[in-house]
XYZ file of C-alpha atoms in Angstrom:
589
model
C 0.000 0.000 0.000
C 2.658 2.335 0.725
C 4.284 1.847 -2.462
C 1.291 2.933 -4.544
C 0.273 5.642 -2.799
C 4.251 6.490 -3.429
C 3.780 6.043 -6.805
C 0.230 7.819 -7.482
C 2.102 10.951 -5.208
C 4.485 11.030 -8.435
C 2.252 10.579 -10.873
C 0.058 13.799 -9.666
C 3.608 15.671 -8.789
C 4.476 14.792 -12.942
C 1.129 15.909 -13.978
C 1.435 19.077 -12.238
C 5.021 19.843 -13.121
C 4.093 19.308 -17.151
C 0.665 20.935 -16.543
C 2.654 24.138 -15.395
C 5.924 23.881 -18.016
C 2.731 23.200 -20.932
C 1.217 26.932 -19.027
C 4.482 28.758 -18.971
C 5.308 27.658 -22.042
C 1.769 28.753 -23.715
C 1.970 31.675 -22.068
C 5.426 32.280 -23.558
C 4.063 31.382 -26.622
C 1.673 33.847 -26.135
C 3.673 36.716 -25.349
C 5.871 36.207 -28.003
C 3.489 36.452 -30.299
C 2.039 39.612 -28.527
C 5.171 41.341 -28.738
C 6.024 40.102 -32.213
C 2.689 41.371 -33.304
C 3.242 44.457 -31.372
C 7.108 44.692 -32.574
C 5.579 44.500 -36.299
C 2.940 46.821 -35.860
C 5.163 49.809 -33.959
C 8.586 49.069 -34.902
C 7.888 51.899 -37.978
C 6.174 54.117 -35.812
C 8.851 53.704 -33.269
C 11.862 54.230 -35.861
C 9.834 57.261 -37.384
C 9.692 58.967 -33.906
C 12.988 58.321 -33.127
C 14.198 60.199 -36.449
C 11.562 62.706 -36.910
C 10.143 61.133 -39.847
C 13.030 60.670 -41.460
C 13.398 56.824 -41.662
C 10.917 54.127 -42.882
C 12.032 50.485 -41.983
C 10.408 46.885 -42.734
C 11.395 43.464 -41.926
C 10.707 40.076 -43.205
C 10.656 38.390 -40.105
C 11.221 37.714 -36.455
C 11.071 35.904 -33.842
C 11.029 35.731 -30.174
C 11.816 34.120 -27.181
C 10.406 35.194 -23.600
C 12.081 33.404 -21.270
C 15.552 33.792 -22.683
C 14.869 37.729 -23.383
C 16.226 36.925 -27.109
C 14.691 38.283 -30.246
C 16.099 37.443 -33.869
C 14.485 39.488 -36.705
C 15.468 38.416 -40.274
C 15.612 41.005 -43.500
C 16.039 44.297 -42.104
C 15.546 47.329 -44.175
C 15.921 50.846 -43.596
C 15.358 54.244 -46.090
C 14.935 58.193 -46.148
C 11.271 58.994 -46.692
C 12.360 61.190 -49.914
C 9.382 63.601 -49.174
C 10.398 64.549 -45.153
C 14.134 64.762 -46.379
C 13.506 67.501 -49.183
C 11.549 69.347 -46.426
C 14.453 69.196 -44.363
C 16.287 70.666 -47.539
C 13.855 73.219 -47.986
C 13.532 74.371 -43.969
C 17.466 75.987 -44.011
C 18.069 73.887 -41.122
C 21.201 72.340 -42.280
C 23.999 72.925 -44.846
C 23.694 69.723 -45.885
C 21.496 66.605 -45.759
C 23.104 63.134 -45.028
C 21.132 59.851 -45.343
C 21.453 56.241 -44.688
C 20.347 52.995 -46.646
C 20.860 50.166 -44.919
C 19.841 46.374 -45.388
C 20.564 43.508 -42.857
C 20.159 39.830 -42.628
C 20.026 39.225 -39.532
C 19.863 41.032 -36.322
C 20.156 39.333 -32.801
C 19.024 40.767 -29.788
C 19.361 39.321 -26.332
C 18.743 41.232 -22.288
C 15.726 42.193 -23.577
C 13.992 44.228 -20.466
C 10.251 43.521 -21.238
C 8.564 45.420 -18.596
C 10.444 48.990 -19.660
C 8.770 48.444 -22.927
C 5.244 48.384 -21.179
C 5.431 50.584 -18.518
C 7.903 52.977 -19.662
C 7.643 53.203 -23.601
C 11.576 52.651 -23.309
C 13.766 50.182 -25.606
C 16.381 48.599 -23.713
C 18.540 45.818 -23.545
C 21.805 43.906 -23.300
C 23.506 43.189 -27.020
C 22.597 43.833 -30.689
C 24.462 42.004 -32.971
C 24.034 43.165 -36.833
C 25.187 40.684 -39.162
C 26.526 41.321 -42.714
C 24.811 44.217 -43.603
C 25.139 46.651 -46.476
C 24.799 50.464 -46.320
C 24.468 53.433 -48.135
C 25.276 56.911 -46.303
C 24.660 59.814 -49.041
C 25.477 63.540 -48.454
C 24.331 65.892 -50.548
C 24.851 70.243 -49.832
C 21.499 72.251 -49.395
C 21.577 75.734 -51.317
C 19.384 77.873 -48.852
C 17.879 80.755 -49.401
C 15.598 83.524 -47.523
C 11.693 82.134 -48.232
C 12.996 78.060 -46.402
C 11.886 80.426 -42.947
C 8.990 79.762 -43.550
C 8.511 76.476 -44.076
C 11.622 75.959 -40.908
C 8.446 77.588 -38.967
C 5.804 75.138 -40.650
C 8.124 71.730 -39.606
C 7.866 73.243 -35.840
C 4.038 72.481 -36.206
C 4.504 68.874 -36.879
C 3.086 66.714 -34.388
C 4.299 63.435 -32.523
C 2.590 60.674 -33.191
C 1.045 58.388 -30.163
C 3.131 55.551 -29.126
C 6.574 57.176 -29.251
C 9.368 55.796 -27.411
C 11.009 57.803 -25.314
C 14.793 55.889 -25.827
C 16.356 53.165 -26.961
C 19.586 51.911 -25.012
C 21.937 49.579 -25.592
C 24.932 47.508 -23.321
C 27.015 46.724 -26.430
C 26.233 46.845 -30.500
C 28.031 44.898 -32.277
C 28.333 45.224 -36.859
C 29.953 42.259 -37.534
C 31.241 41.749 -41.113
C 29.422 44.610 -42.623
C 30.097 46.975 -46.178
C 29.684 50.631 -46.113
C 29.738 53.201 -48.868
C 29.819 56.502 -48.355
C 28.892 59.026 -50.898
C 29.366 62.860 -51.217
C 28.700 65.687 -53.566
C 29.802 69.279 -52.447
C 28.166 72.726 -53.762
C 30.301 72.627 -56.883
C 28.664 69.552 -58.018
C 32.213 67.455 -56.902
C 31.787 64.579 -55.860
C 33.694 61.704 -54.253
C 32.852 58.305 -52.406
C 35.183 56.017 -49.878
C 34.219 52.230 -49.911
C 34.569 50.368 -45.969
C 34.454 46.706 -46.424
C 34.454 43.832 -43.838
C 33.482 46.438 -40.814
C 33.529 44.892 -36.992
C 32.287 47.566 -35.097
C 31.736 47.559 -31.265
C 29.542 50.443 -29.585
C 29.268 49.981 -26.009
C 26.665 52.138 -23.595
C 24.758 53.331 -26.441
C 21.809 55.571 -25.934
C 19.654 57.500 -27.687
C 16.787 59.520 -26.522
C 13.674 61.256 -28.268
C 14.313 64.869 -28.915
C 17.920 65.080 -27.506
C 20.719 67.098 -28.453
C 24.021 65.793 -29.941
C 25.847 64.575 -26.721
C 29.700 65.644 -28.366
C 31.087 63.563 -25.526
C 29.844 60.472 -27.654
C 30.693 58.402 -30.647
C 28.078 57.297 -32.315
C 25.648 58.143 -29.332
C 27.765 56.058 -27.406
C 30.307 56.584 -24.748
C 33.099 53.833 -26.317
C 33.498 52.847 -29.649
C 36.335 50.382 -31.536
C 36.331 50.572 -35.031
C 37.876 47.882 -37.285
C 37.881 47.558 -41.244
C 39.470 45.425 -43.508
C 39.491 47.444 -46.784
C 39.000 51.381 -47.297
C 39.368 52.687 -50.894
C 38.658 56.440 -51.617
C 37.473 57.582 -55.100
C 36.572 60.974 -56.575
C 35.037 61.859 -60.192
C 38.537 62.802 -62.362
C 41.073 62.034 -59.889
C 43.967 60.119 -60.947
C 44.975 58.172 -57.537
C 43.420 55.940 -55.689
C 43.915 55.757 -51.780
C 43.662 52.726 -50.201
C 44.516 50.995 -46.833
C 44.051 47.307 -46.080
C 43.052 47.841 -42.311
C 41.678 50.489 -39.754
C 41.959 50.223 -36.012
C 40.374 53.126 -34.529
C 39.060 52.546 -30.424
C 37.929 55.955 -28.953
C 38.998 55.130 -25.090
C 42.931 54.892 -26.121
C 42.499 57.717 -28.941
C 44.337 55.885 -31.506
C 44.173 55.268 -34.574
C 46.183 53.025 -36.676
C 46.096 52.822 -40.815
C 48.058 49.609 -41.711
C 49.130 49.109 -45.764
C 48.169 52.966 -46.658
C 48.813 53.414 -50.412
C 48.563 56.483 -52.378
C 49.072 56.044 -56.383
C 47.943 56.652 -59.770
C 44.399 55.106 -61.040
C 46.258 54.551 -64.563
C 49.246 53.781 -66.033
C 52.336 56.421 -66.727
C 51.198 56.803 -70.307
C 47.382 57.320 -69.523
C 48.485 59.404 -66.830
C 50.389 61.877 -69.176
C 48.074 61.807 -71.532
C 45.389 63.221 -69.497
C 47.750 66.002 -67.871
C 49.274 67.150 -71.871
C 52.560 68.449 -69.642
C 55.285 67.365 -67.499
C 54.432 66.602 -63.971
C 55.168 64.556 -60.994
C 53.521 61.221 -60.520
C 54.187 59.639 -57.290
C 53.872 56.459 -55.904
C 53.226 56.857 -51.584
C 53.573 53.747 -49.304
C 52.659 53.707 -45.721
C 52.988 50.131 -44.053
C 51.781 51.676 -40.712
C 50.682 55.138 -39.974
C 49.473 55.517 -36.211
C 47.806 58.999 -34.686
C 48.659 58.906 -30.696
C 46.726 60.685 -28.073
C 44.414 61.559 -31.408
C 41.471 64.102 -30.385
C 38.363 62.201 -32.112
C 36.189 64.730 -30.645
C 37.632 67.512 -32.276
C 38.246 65.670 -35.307
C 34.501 64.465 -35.565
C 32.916 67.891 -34.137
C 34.957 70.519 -35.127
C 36.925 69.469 -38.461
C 40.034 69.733 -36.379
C 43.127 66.603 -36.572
C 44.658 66.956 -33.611
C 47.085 64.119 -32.134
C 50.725 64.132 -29.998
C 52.103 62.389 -32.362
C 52.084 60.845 -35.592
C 54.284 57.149 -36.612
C 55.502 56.268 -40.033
C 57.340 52.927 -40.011
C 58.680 52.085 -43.310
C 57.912 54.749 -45.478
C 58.441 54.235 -49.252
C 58.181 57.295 -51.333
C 58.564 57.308 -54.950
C 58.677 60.125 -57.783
C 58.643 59.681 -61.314
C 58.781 62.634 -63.907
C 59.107 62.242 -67.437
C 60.738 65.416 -69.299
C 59.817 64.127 -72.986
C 56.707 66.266 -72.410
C 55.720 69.465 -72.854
C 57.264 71.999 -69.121
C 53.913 72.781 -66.980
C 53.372 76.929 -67.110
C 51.398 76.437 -64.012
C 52.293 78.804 -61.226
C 53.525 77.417 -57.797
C 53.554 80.419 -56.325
C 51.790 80.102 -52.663
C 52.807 76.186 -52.801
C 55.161 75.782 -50.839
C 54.861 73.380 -48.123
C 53.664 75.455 -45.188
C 52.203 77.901 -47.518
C 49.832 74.921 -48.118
C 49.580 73.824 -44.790
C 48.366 76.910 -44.056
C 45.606 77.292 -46.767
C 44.507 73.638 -45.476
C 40.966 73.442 -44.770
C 41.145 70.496 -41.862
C 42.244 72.840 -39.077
C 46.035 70.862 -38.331
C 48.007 70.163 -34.963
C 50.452 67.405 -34.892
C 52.679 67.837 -32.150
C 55.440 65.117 -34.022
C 55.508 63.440 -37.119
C 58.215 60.393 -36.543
C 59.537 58.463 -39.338
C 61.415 55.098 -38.455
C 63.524 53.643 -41.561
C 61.978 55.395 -44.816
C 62.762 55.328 -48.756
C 62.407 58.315 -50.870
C 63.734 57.732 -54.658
C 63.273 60.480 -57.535
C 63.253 59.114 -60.853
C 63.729 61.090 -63.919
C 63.215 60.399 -67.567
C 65.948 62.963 -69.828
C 64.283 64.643 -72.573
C 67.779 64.392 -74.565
C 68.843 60.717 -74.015
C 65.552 58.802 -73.212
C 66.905 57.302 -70.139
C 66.026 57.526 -66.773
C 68.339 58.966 -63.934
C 67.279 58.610 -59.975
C 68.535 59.865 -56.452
C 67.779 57.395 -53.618
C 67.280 58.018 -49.865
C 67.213 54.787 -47.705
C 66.986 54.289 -44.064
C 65.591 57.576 -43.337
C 64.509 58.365 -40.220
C 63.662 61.831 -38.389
C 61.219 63.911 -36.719
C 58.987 66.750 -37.388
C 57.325 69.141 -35.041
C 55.369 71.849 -34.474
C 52.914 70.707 -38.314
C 49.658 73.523 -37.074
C 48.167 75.853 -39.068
C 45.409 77.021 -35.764
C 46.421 80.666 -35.818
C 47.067 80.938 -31.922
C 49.389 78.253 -31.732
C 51.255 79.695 -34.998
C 51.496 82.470 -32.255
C 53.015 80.581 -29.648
C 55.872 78.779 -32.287
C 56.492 80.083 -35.305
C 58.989 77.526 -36.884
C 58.008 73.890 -37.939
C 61.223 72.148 -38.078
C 62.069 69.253 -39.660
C 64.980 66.902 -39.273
C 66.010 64.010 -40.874
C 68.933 61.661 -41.461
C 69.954 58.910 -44.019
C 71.874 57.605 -45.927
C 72.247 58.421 -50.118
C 72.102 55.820 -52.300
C 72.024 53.591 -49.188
C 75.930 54.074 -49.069
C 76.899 57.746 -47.662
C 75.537 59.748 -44.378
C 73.186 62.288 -44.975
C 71.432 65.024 -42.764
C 69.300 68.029 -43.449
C 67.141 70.209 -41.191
C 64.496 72.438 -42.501
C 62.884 75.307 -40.393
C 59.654 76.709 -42.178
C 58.265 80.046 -40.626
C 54.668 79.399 -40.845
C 53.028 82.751 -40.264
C 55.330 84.552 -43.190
C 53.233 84.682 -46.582
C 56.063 84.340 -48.593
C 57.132 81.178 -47.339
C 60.685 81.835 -45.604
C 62.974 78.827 -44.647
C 66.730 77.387 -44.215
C 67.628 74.325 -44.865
C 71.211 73.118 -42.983
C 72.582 69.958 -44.208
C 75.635 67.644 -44.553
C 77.067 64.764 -46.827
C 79.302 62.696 -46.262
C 81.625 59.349 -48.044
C 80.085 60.496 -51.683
C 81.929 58.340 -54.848
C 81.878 58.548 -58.093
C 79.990 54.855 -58.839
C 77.069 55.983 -56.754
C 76.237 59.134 -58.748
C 77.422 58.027 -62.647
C 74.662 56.150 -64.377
C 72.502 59.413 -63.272
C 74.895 62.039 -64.579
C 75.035 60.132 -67.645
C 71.416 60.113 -67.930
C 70.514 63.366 -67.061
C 73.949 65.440 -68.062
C 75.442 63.774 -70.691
C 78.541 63.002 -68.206
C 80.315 60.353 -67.134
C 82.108 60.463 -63.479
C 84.812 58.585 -64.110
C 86.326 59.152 -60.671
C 85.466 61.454 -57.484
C 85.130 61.356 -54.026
C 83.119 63.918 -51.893
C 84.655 63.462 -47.845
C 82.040 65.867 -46.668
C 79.827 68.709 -47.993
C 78.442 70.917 -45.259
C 75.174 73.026 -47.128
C 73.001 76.317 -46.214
C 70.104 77.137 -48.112
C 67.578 79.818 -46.842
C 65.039 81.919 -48.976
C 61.276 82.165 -49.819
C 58.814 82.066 -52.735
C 61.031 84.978 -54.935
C 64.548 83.854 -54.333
C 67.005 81.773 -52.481
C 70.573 82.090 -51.058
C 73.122 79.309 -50.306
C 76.597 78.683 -48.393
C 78.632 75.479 -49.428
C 81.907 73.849 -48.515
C 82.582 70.932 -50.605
C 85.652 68.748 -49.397
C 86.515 66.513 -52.542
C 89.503 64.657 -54.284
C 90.384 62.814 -57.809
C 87.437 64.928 -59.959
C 87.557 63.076 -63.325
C 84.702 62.806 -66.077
C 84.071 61.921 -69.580
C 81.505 64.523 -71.502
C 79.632 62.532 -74.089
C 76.843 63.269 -76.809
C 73.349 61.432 -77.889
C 73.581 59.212 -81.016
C 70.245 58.982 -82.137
C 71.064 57.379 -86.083
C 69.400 54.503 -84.790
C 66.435 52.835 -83.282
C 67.885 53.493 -79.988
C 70.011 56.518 -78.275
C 73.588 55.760 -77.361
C 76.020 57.974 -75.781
C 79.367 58.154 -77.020
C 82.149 59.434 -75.350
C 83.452 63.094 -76.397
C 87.962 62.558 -75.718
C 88.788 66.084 -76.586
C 86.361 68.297 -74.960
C 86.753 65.357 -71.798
C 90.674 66.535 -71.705
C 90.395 70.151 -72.020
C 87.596 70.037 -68.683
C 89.304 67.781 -66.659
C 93.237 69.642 -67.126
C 91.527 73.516 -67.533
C 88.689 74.121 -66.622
C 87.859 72.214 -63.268
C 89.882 71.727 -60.091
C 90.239 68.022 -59.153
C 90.106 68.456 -55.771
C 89.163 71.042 -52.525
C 91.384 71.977 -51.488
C 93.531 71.792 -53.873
C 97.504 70.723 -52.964
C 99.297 74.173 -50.983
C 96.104 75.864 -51.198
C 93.444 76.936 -48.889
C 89.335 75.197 -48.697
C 87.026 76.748 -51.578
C 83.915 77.564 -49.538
C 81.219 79.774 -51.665
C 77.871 81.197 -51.877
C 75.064 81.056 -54.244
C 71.978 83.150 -54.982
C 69.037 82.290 -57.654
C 65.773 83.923 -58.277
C 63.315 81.695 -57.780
C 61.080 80.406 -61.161
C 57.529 80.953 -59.951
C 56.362 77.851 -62.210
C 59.415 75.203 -60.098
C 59.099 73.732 -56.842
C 60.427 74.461 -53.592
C 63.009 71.666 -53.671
C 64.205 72.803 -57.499
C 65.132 76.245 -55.777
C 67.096 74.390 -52.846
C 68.474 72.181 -56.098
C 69.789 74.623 -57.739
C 71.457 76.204 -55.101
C 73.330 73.331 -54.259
C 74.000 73.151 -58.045
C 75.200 76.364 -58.018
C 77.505 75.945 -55.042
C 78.772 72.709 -56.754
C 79.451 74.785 -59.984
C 81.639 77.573 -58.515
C 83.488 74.952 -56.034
C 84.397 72.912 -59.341
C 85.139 75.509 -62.129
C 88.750 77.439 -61.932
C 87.165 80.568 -63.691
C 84.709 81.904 -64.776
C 85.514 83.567 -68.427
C 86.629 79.817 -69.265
C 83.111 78.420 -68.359
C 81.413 81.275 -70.228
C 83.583 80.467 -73.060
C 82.745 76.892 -72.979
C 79.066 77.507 -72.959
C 79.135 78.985 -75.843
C 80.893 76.313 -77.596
C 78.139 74.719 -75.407
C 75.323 75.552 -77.416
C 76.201 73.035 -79.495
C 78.063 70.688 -76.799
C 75.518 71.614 -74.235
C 77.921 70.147 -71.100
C 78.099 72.402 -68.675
C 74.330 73.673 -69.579
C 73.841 70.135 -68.568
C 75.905 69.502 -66.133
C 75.449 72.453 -63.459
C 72.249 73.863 -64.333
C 70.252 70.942 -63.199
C 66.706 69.949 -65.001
C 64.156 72.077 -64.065
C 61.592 70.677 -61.353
């Protein structure tokens, strides 16, 4: 007897238990599909609200689990209402109108907190996870005009609709694997767009409340934000580069932000290239394997239009700049261009404490207009700092010079230095330029002055060259001391009888320059170190570093030549010969 009335105890205990898991779980059942109809129904209404008409969104489906506080909704889709956003262009509220179009597969939520919903008309909860979506954010200007008052007053009128929610928080949002485009067209009808592909985003705290004003303490209406993409490519109608990086690390709490694999080059190749510019000019190749912003002010950078960091790193560098001469010369001015003239006319108000650059490559590469071939100068391992890059007018006020110094070594072989100090406030562009070189030979230099000087250095050896260069947009001033031995060099001329040019050598003219008209060495045996000064007037249409060029051409010129009626004699002969035309008044820049 005992055991049965064990047994039918059970049995009624069973009953009971699945009697109440079959009622919770209907009732679950229930309220899931309450709030899924009531998600369905308001969810537009709600998103509406929330972006004063702006937005319209739909979904395909979702679903919803009670007890677990998870909801999963399938096919997102959000778009500008084209009617509210053209009021919004018409009110002279804004300059300019930005919109979103955004599509998602799936969106998890989980935390949801039910009863805020109910009792407080509030959206809250735990994590949103958006997976794979695809957006479009357009901005377009506004042209505004005195009679959008009125209708500004008429949008005041607009009323809320009933069932608004107040806010919508959030722990943590999390994109996940998502594609952005952005797209942008100014007031002059330019226009330009930057692809971001393979986003992980992370947002955590988010909030965002009915009505409230933009909280600048927050990115993204959040109070911490990590940013990561795998691709970035920036394009604009008739530019010929493209800008790309591979990766972008940006996390708000540290203020960093790191650009890995940033590369800045033509869209075309060096013939399509010319062809669309009809004159010489520059076409450069820029390599950045790591570019990271330290201490960077996102705040300012995001509010005010302001790039502010401590400091900048560049580790590995790789500059490269290729100009053919077989074209036409550019008559473009470059007056105003020089390089803190620029900064200064820069629109994104500047302050980088420090620029550091750990083990760079710069290489200029020239293509001669008289023998077809190509001459270079190459920088390697160059590393140096650069402070003081602001154009904000009251810290111009506080320190007037940006200097920058660097170190080297030419043709990866001899020691070079150089220090620039640009005087930012002066409109003309003032600056010196201090540098020495050091361990120079002859094989390091000769397949270039044979390209671009018809000259073969058959033997030299600079020990050291100590340099000063200072001037401005109209002219430019120099002080050299070039400490050399064993000056030897064969002059030659183009042979162009057949398919290809060849240089042959020139004896006679070769012997009469090396025994009359240049010194082999400074100084020479018994007598004292040549030291000399140059002065040029600056070619409005060349670049800042042809005026330091030819300075140092210059100085090179009167520390080589014996005198100067012999030179002048031989450039007239030159006009035919052309050498020392070619030799010391270097290619225009």
């Amino acid at each position: 007897m005992p055991n049965n009335k064990s047994h039918k105890t059970l049995k009624i205990a069973l009953i009971i238990t699945i009697l109440l898991i079959g009622g919770v779980t209907a009732w679950a059942a229930w309220v899931a599909n309450h709030y899924k109809a009531l998600i369905k129904d308001n969810l537009p209404n709600w998103v509406a609200n929330a972006t004063d008409d702006v937005y319209h969104v739909s979904l395909k489906d979702i679903s919803i689990n009670i007890i677990t506080r998870r909801v999963t909704i399938s096919g997102i889709r959000l778009w500008p209402d084209t009617v509210r956003v053209n009021e919004l262009k018409e009110s002279g509220k804004k300059t300019s109108i930005t919109t979103l179009e955004l599509e998602i597969p799936k969106v998890e939520i989980n935390g949801i907190k039910w009863a805020n919903i109910i009792a407080n008309n509030e959206v809250g909860c735990g994590q949103v996870v958006l997976w794979n979506a695809e957006g479009v954010i357009t901005q377009i200007p506004v042209l505004l005009d005195s009679a959008q008052k009125k209708v500004a007053d008429s949008l005041k009128q607009r009323k809320k609709k009933a069932g608004v929610i107040k806010q919508f928080s959030v722990d943590e949002i999390r994109l996940v694997q998502s594609d952005i485009k952005f797209k942008s067209r100014t007031k002059d009808n330019d226009s330009f767009s930057f692809d971001m592909q393979r986003c992980n985003i992370t947002l955590n705290d988010w909030l965002l409340k009915a009505g409230q004003k933009n909280d600048t303490s927050r990115f993204l209406f959040a109070k911490k934000g990590h940013v990561e993409l795998d691709s970035f490519v920036y394009k604009k109608e008739g530019l010929l580069y493209n800008i790309s990086t591979s990766k972008i690390d940006f996390e708000t709490d540290k203020n960093s932000l790191v650009l890995n694999d940033l590369r800045i080059g033509p869209a075309v190749t060096k013939e399509a290239f010319y062809k669309a510019i009809g004159h010489q000019k520059e076409i450069y190749h820029l390599h950045f394997p790591s570019v990271a912003f330290v201490n960077m002010n996102w705040k300012k950078m995001i509010n005010n239009n302001q790039l502010m960091a401590d400091s900048v790193l560049l580790k590995d560098p790789n500059i490269n700049v290729y100009l053919s001469r077989l074209l036409p010369p550019n008559k473009e001015s470059k007056l105003g261009k020089y390089p803190h003239q620029l900064l200064h006319k820069l629109k994104l108000k500047t302050d980088i404490q420090c620029i550091k650059i750990n083990n760079g490559k710069v290489a200029y590469e020239e293509v001669n207009d008289r023998t077809h071939r190509e001459g270079d100068v190459k920088f390697e391992a160059v590393n140096g700092m650069v402070h003081n890059v602001t154009n904000i007018d009251s810290l111009v006020a506080r320190n007037k010079i940006c200097t920058i110094a660097l170190h080297g070594k030419l043709y990866g072989k001899s020691d070079i230095t150089a220090t620039f100090k640009l005087l930012l406030p002066d409109t003309n562009g003032h600056f010196t330029m201090d540098g020495t070189l050091k361990n120079l030979d002859a094989e390091q230099i000769t397949n270039t002055t044979k390209a671009l000087a018809l000259a073969e250095i058959s033997s030299f050896h600079v020990s050291k060259m100590d340099m000063h260069v200072e001037g401005n947009q109209y002219e430019g001033s120099g002080n050299f001391t070039i400490l050399y031995n064993d000056l030897k060099i064969i002059l030659q001329k183009v042979d162009s009888s057949g398919e290809k040019r060849k240089l042959n050598d020139k004896p006679l003219i070769s012997f009469l320059a090396n025994n009359i008209v240049i010194y082999s060495d400074n100084p020479m045996k018994g007598d004292s170190v040549r030291s000399v000064s140059t002065y040029l007037k600056r070619d409005p249409q060349k670049s800042f570093f042809s005026l330091i060029w030819k300075n140092i051409f210059q100085g090179l010129e009167k520390t080589v030549v014996k005198n100067k009626q012999i030179e002048e004699m031989a450039k007239k002969k030159g006009k035919k010969e052309g050498f020392f035309k070619r030799l010391f008044g270097k290619k225009n820049k």
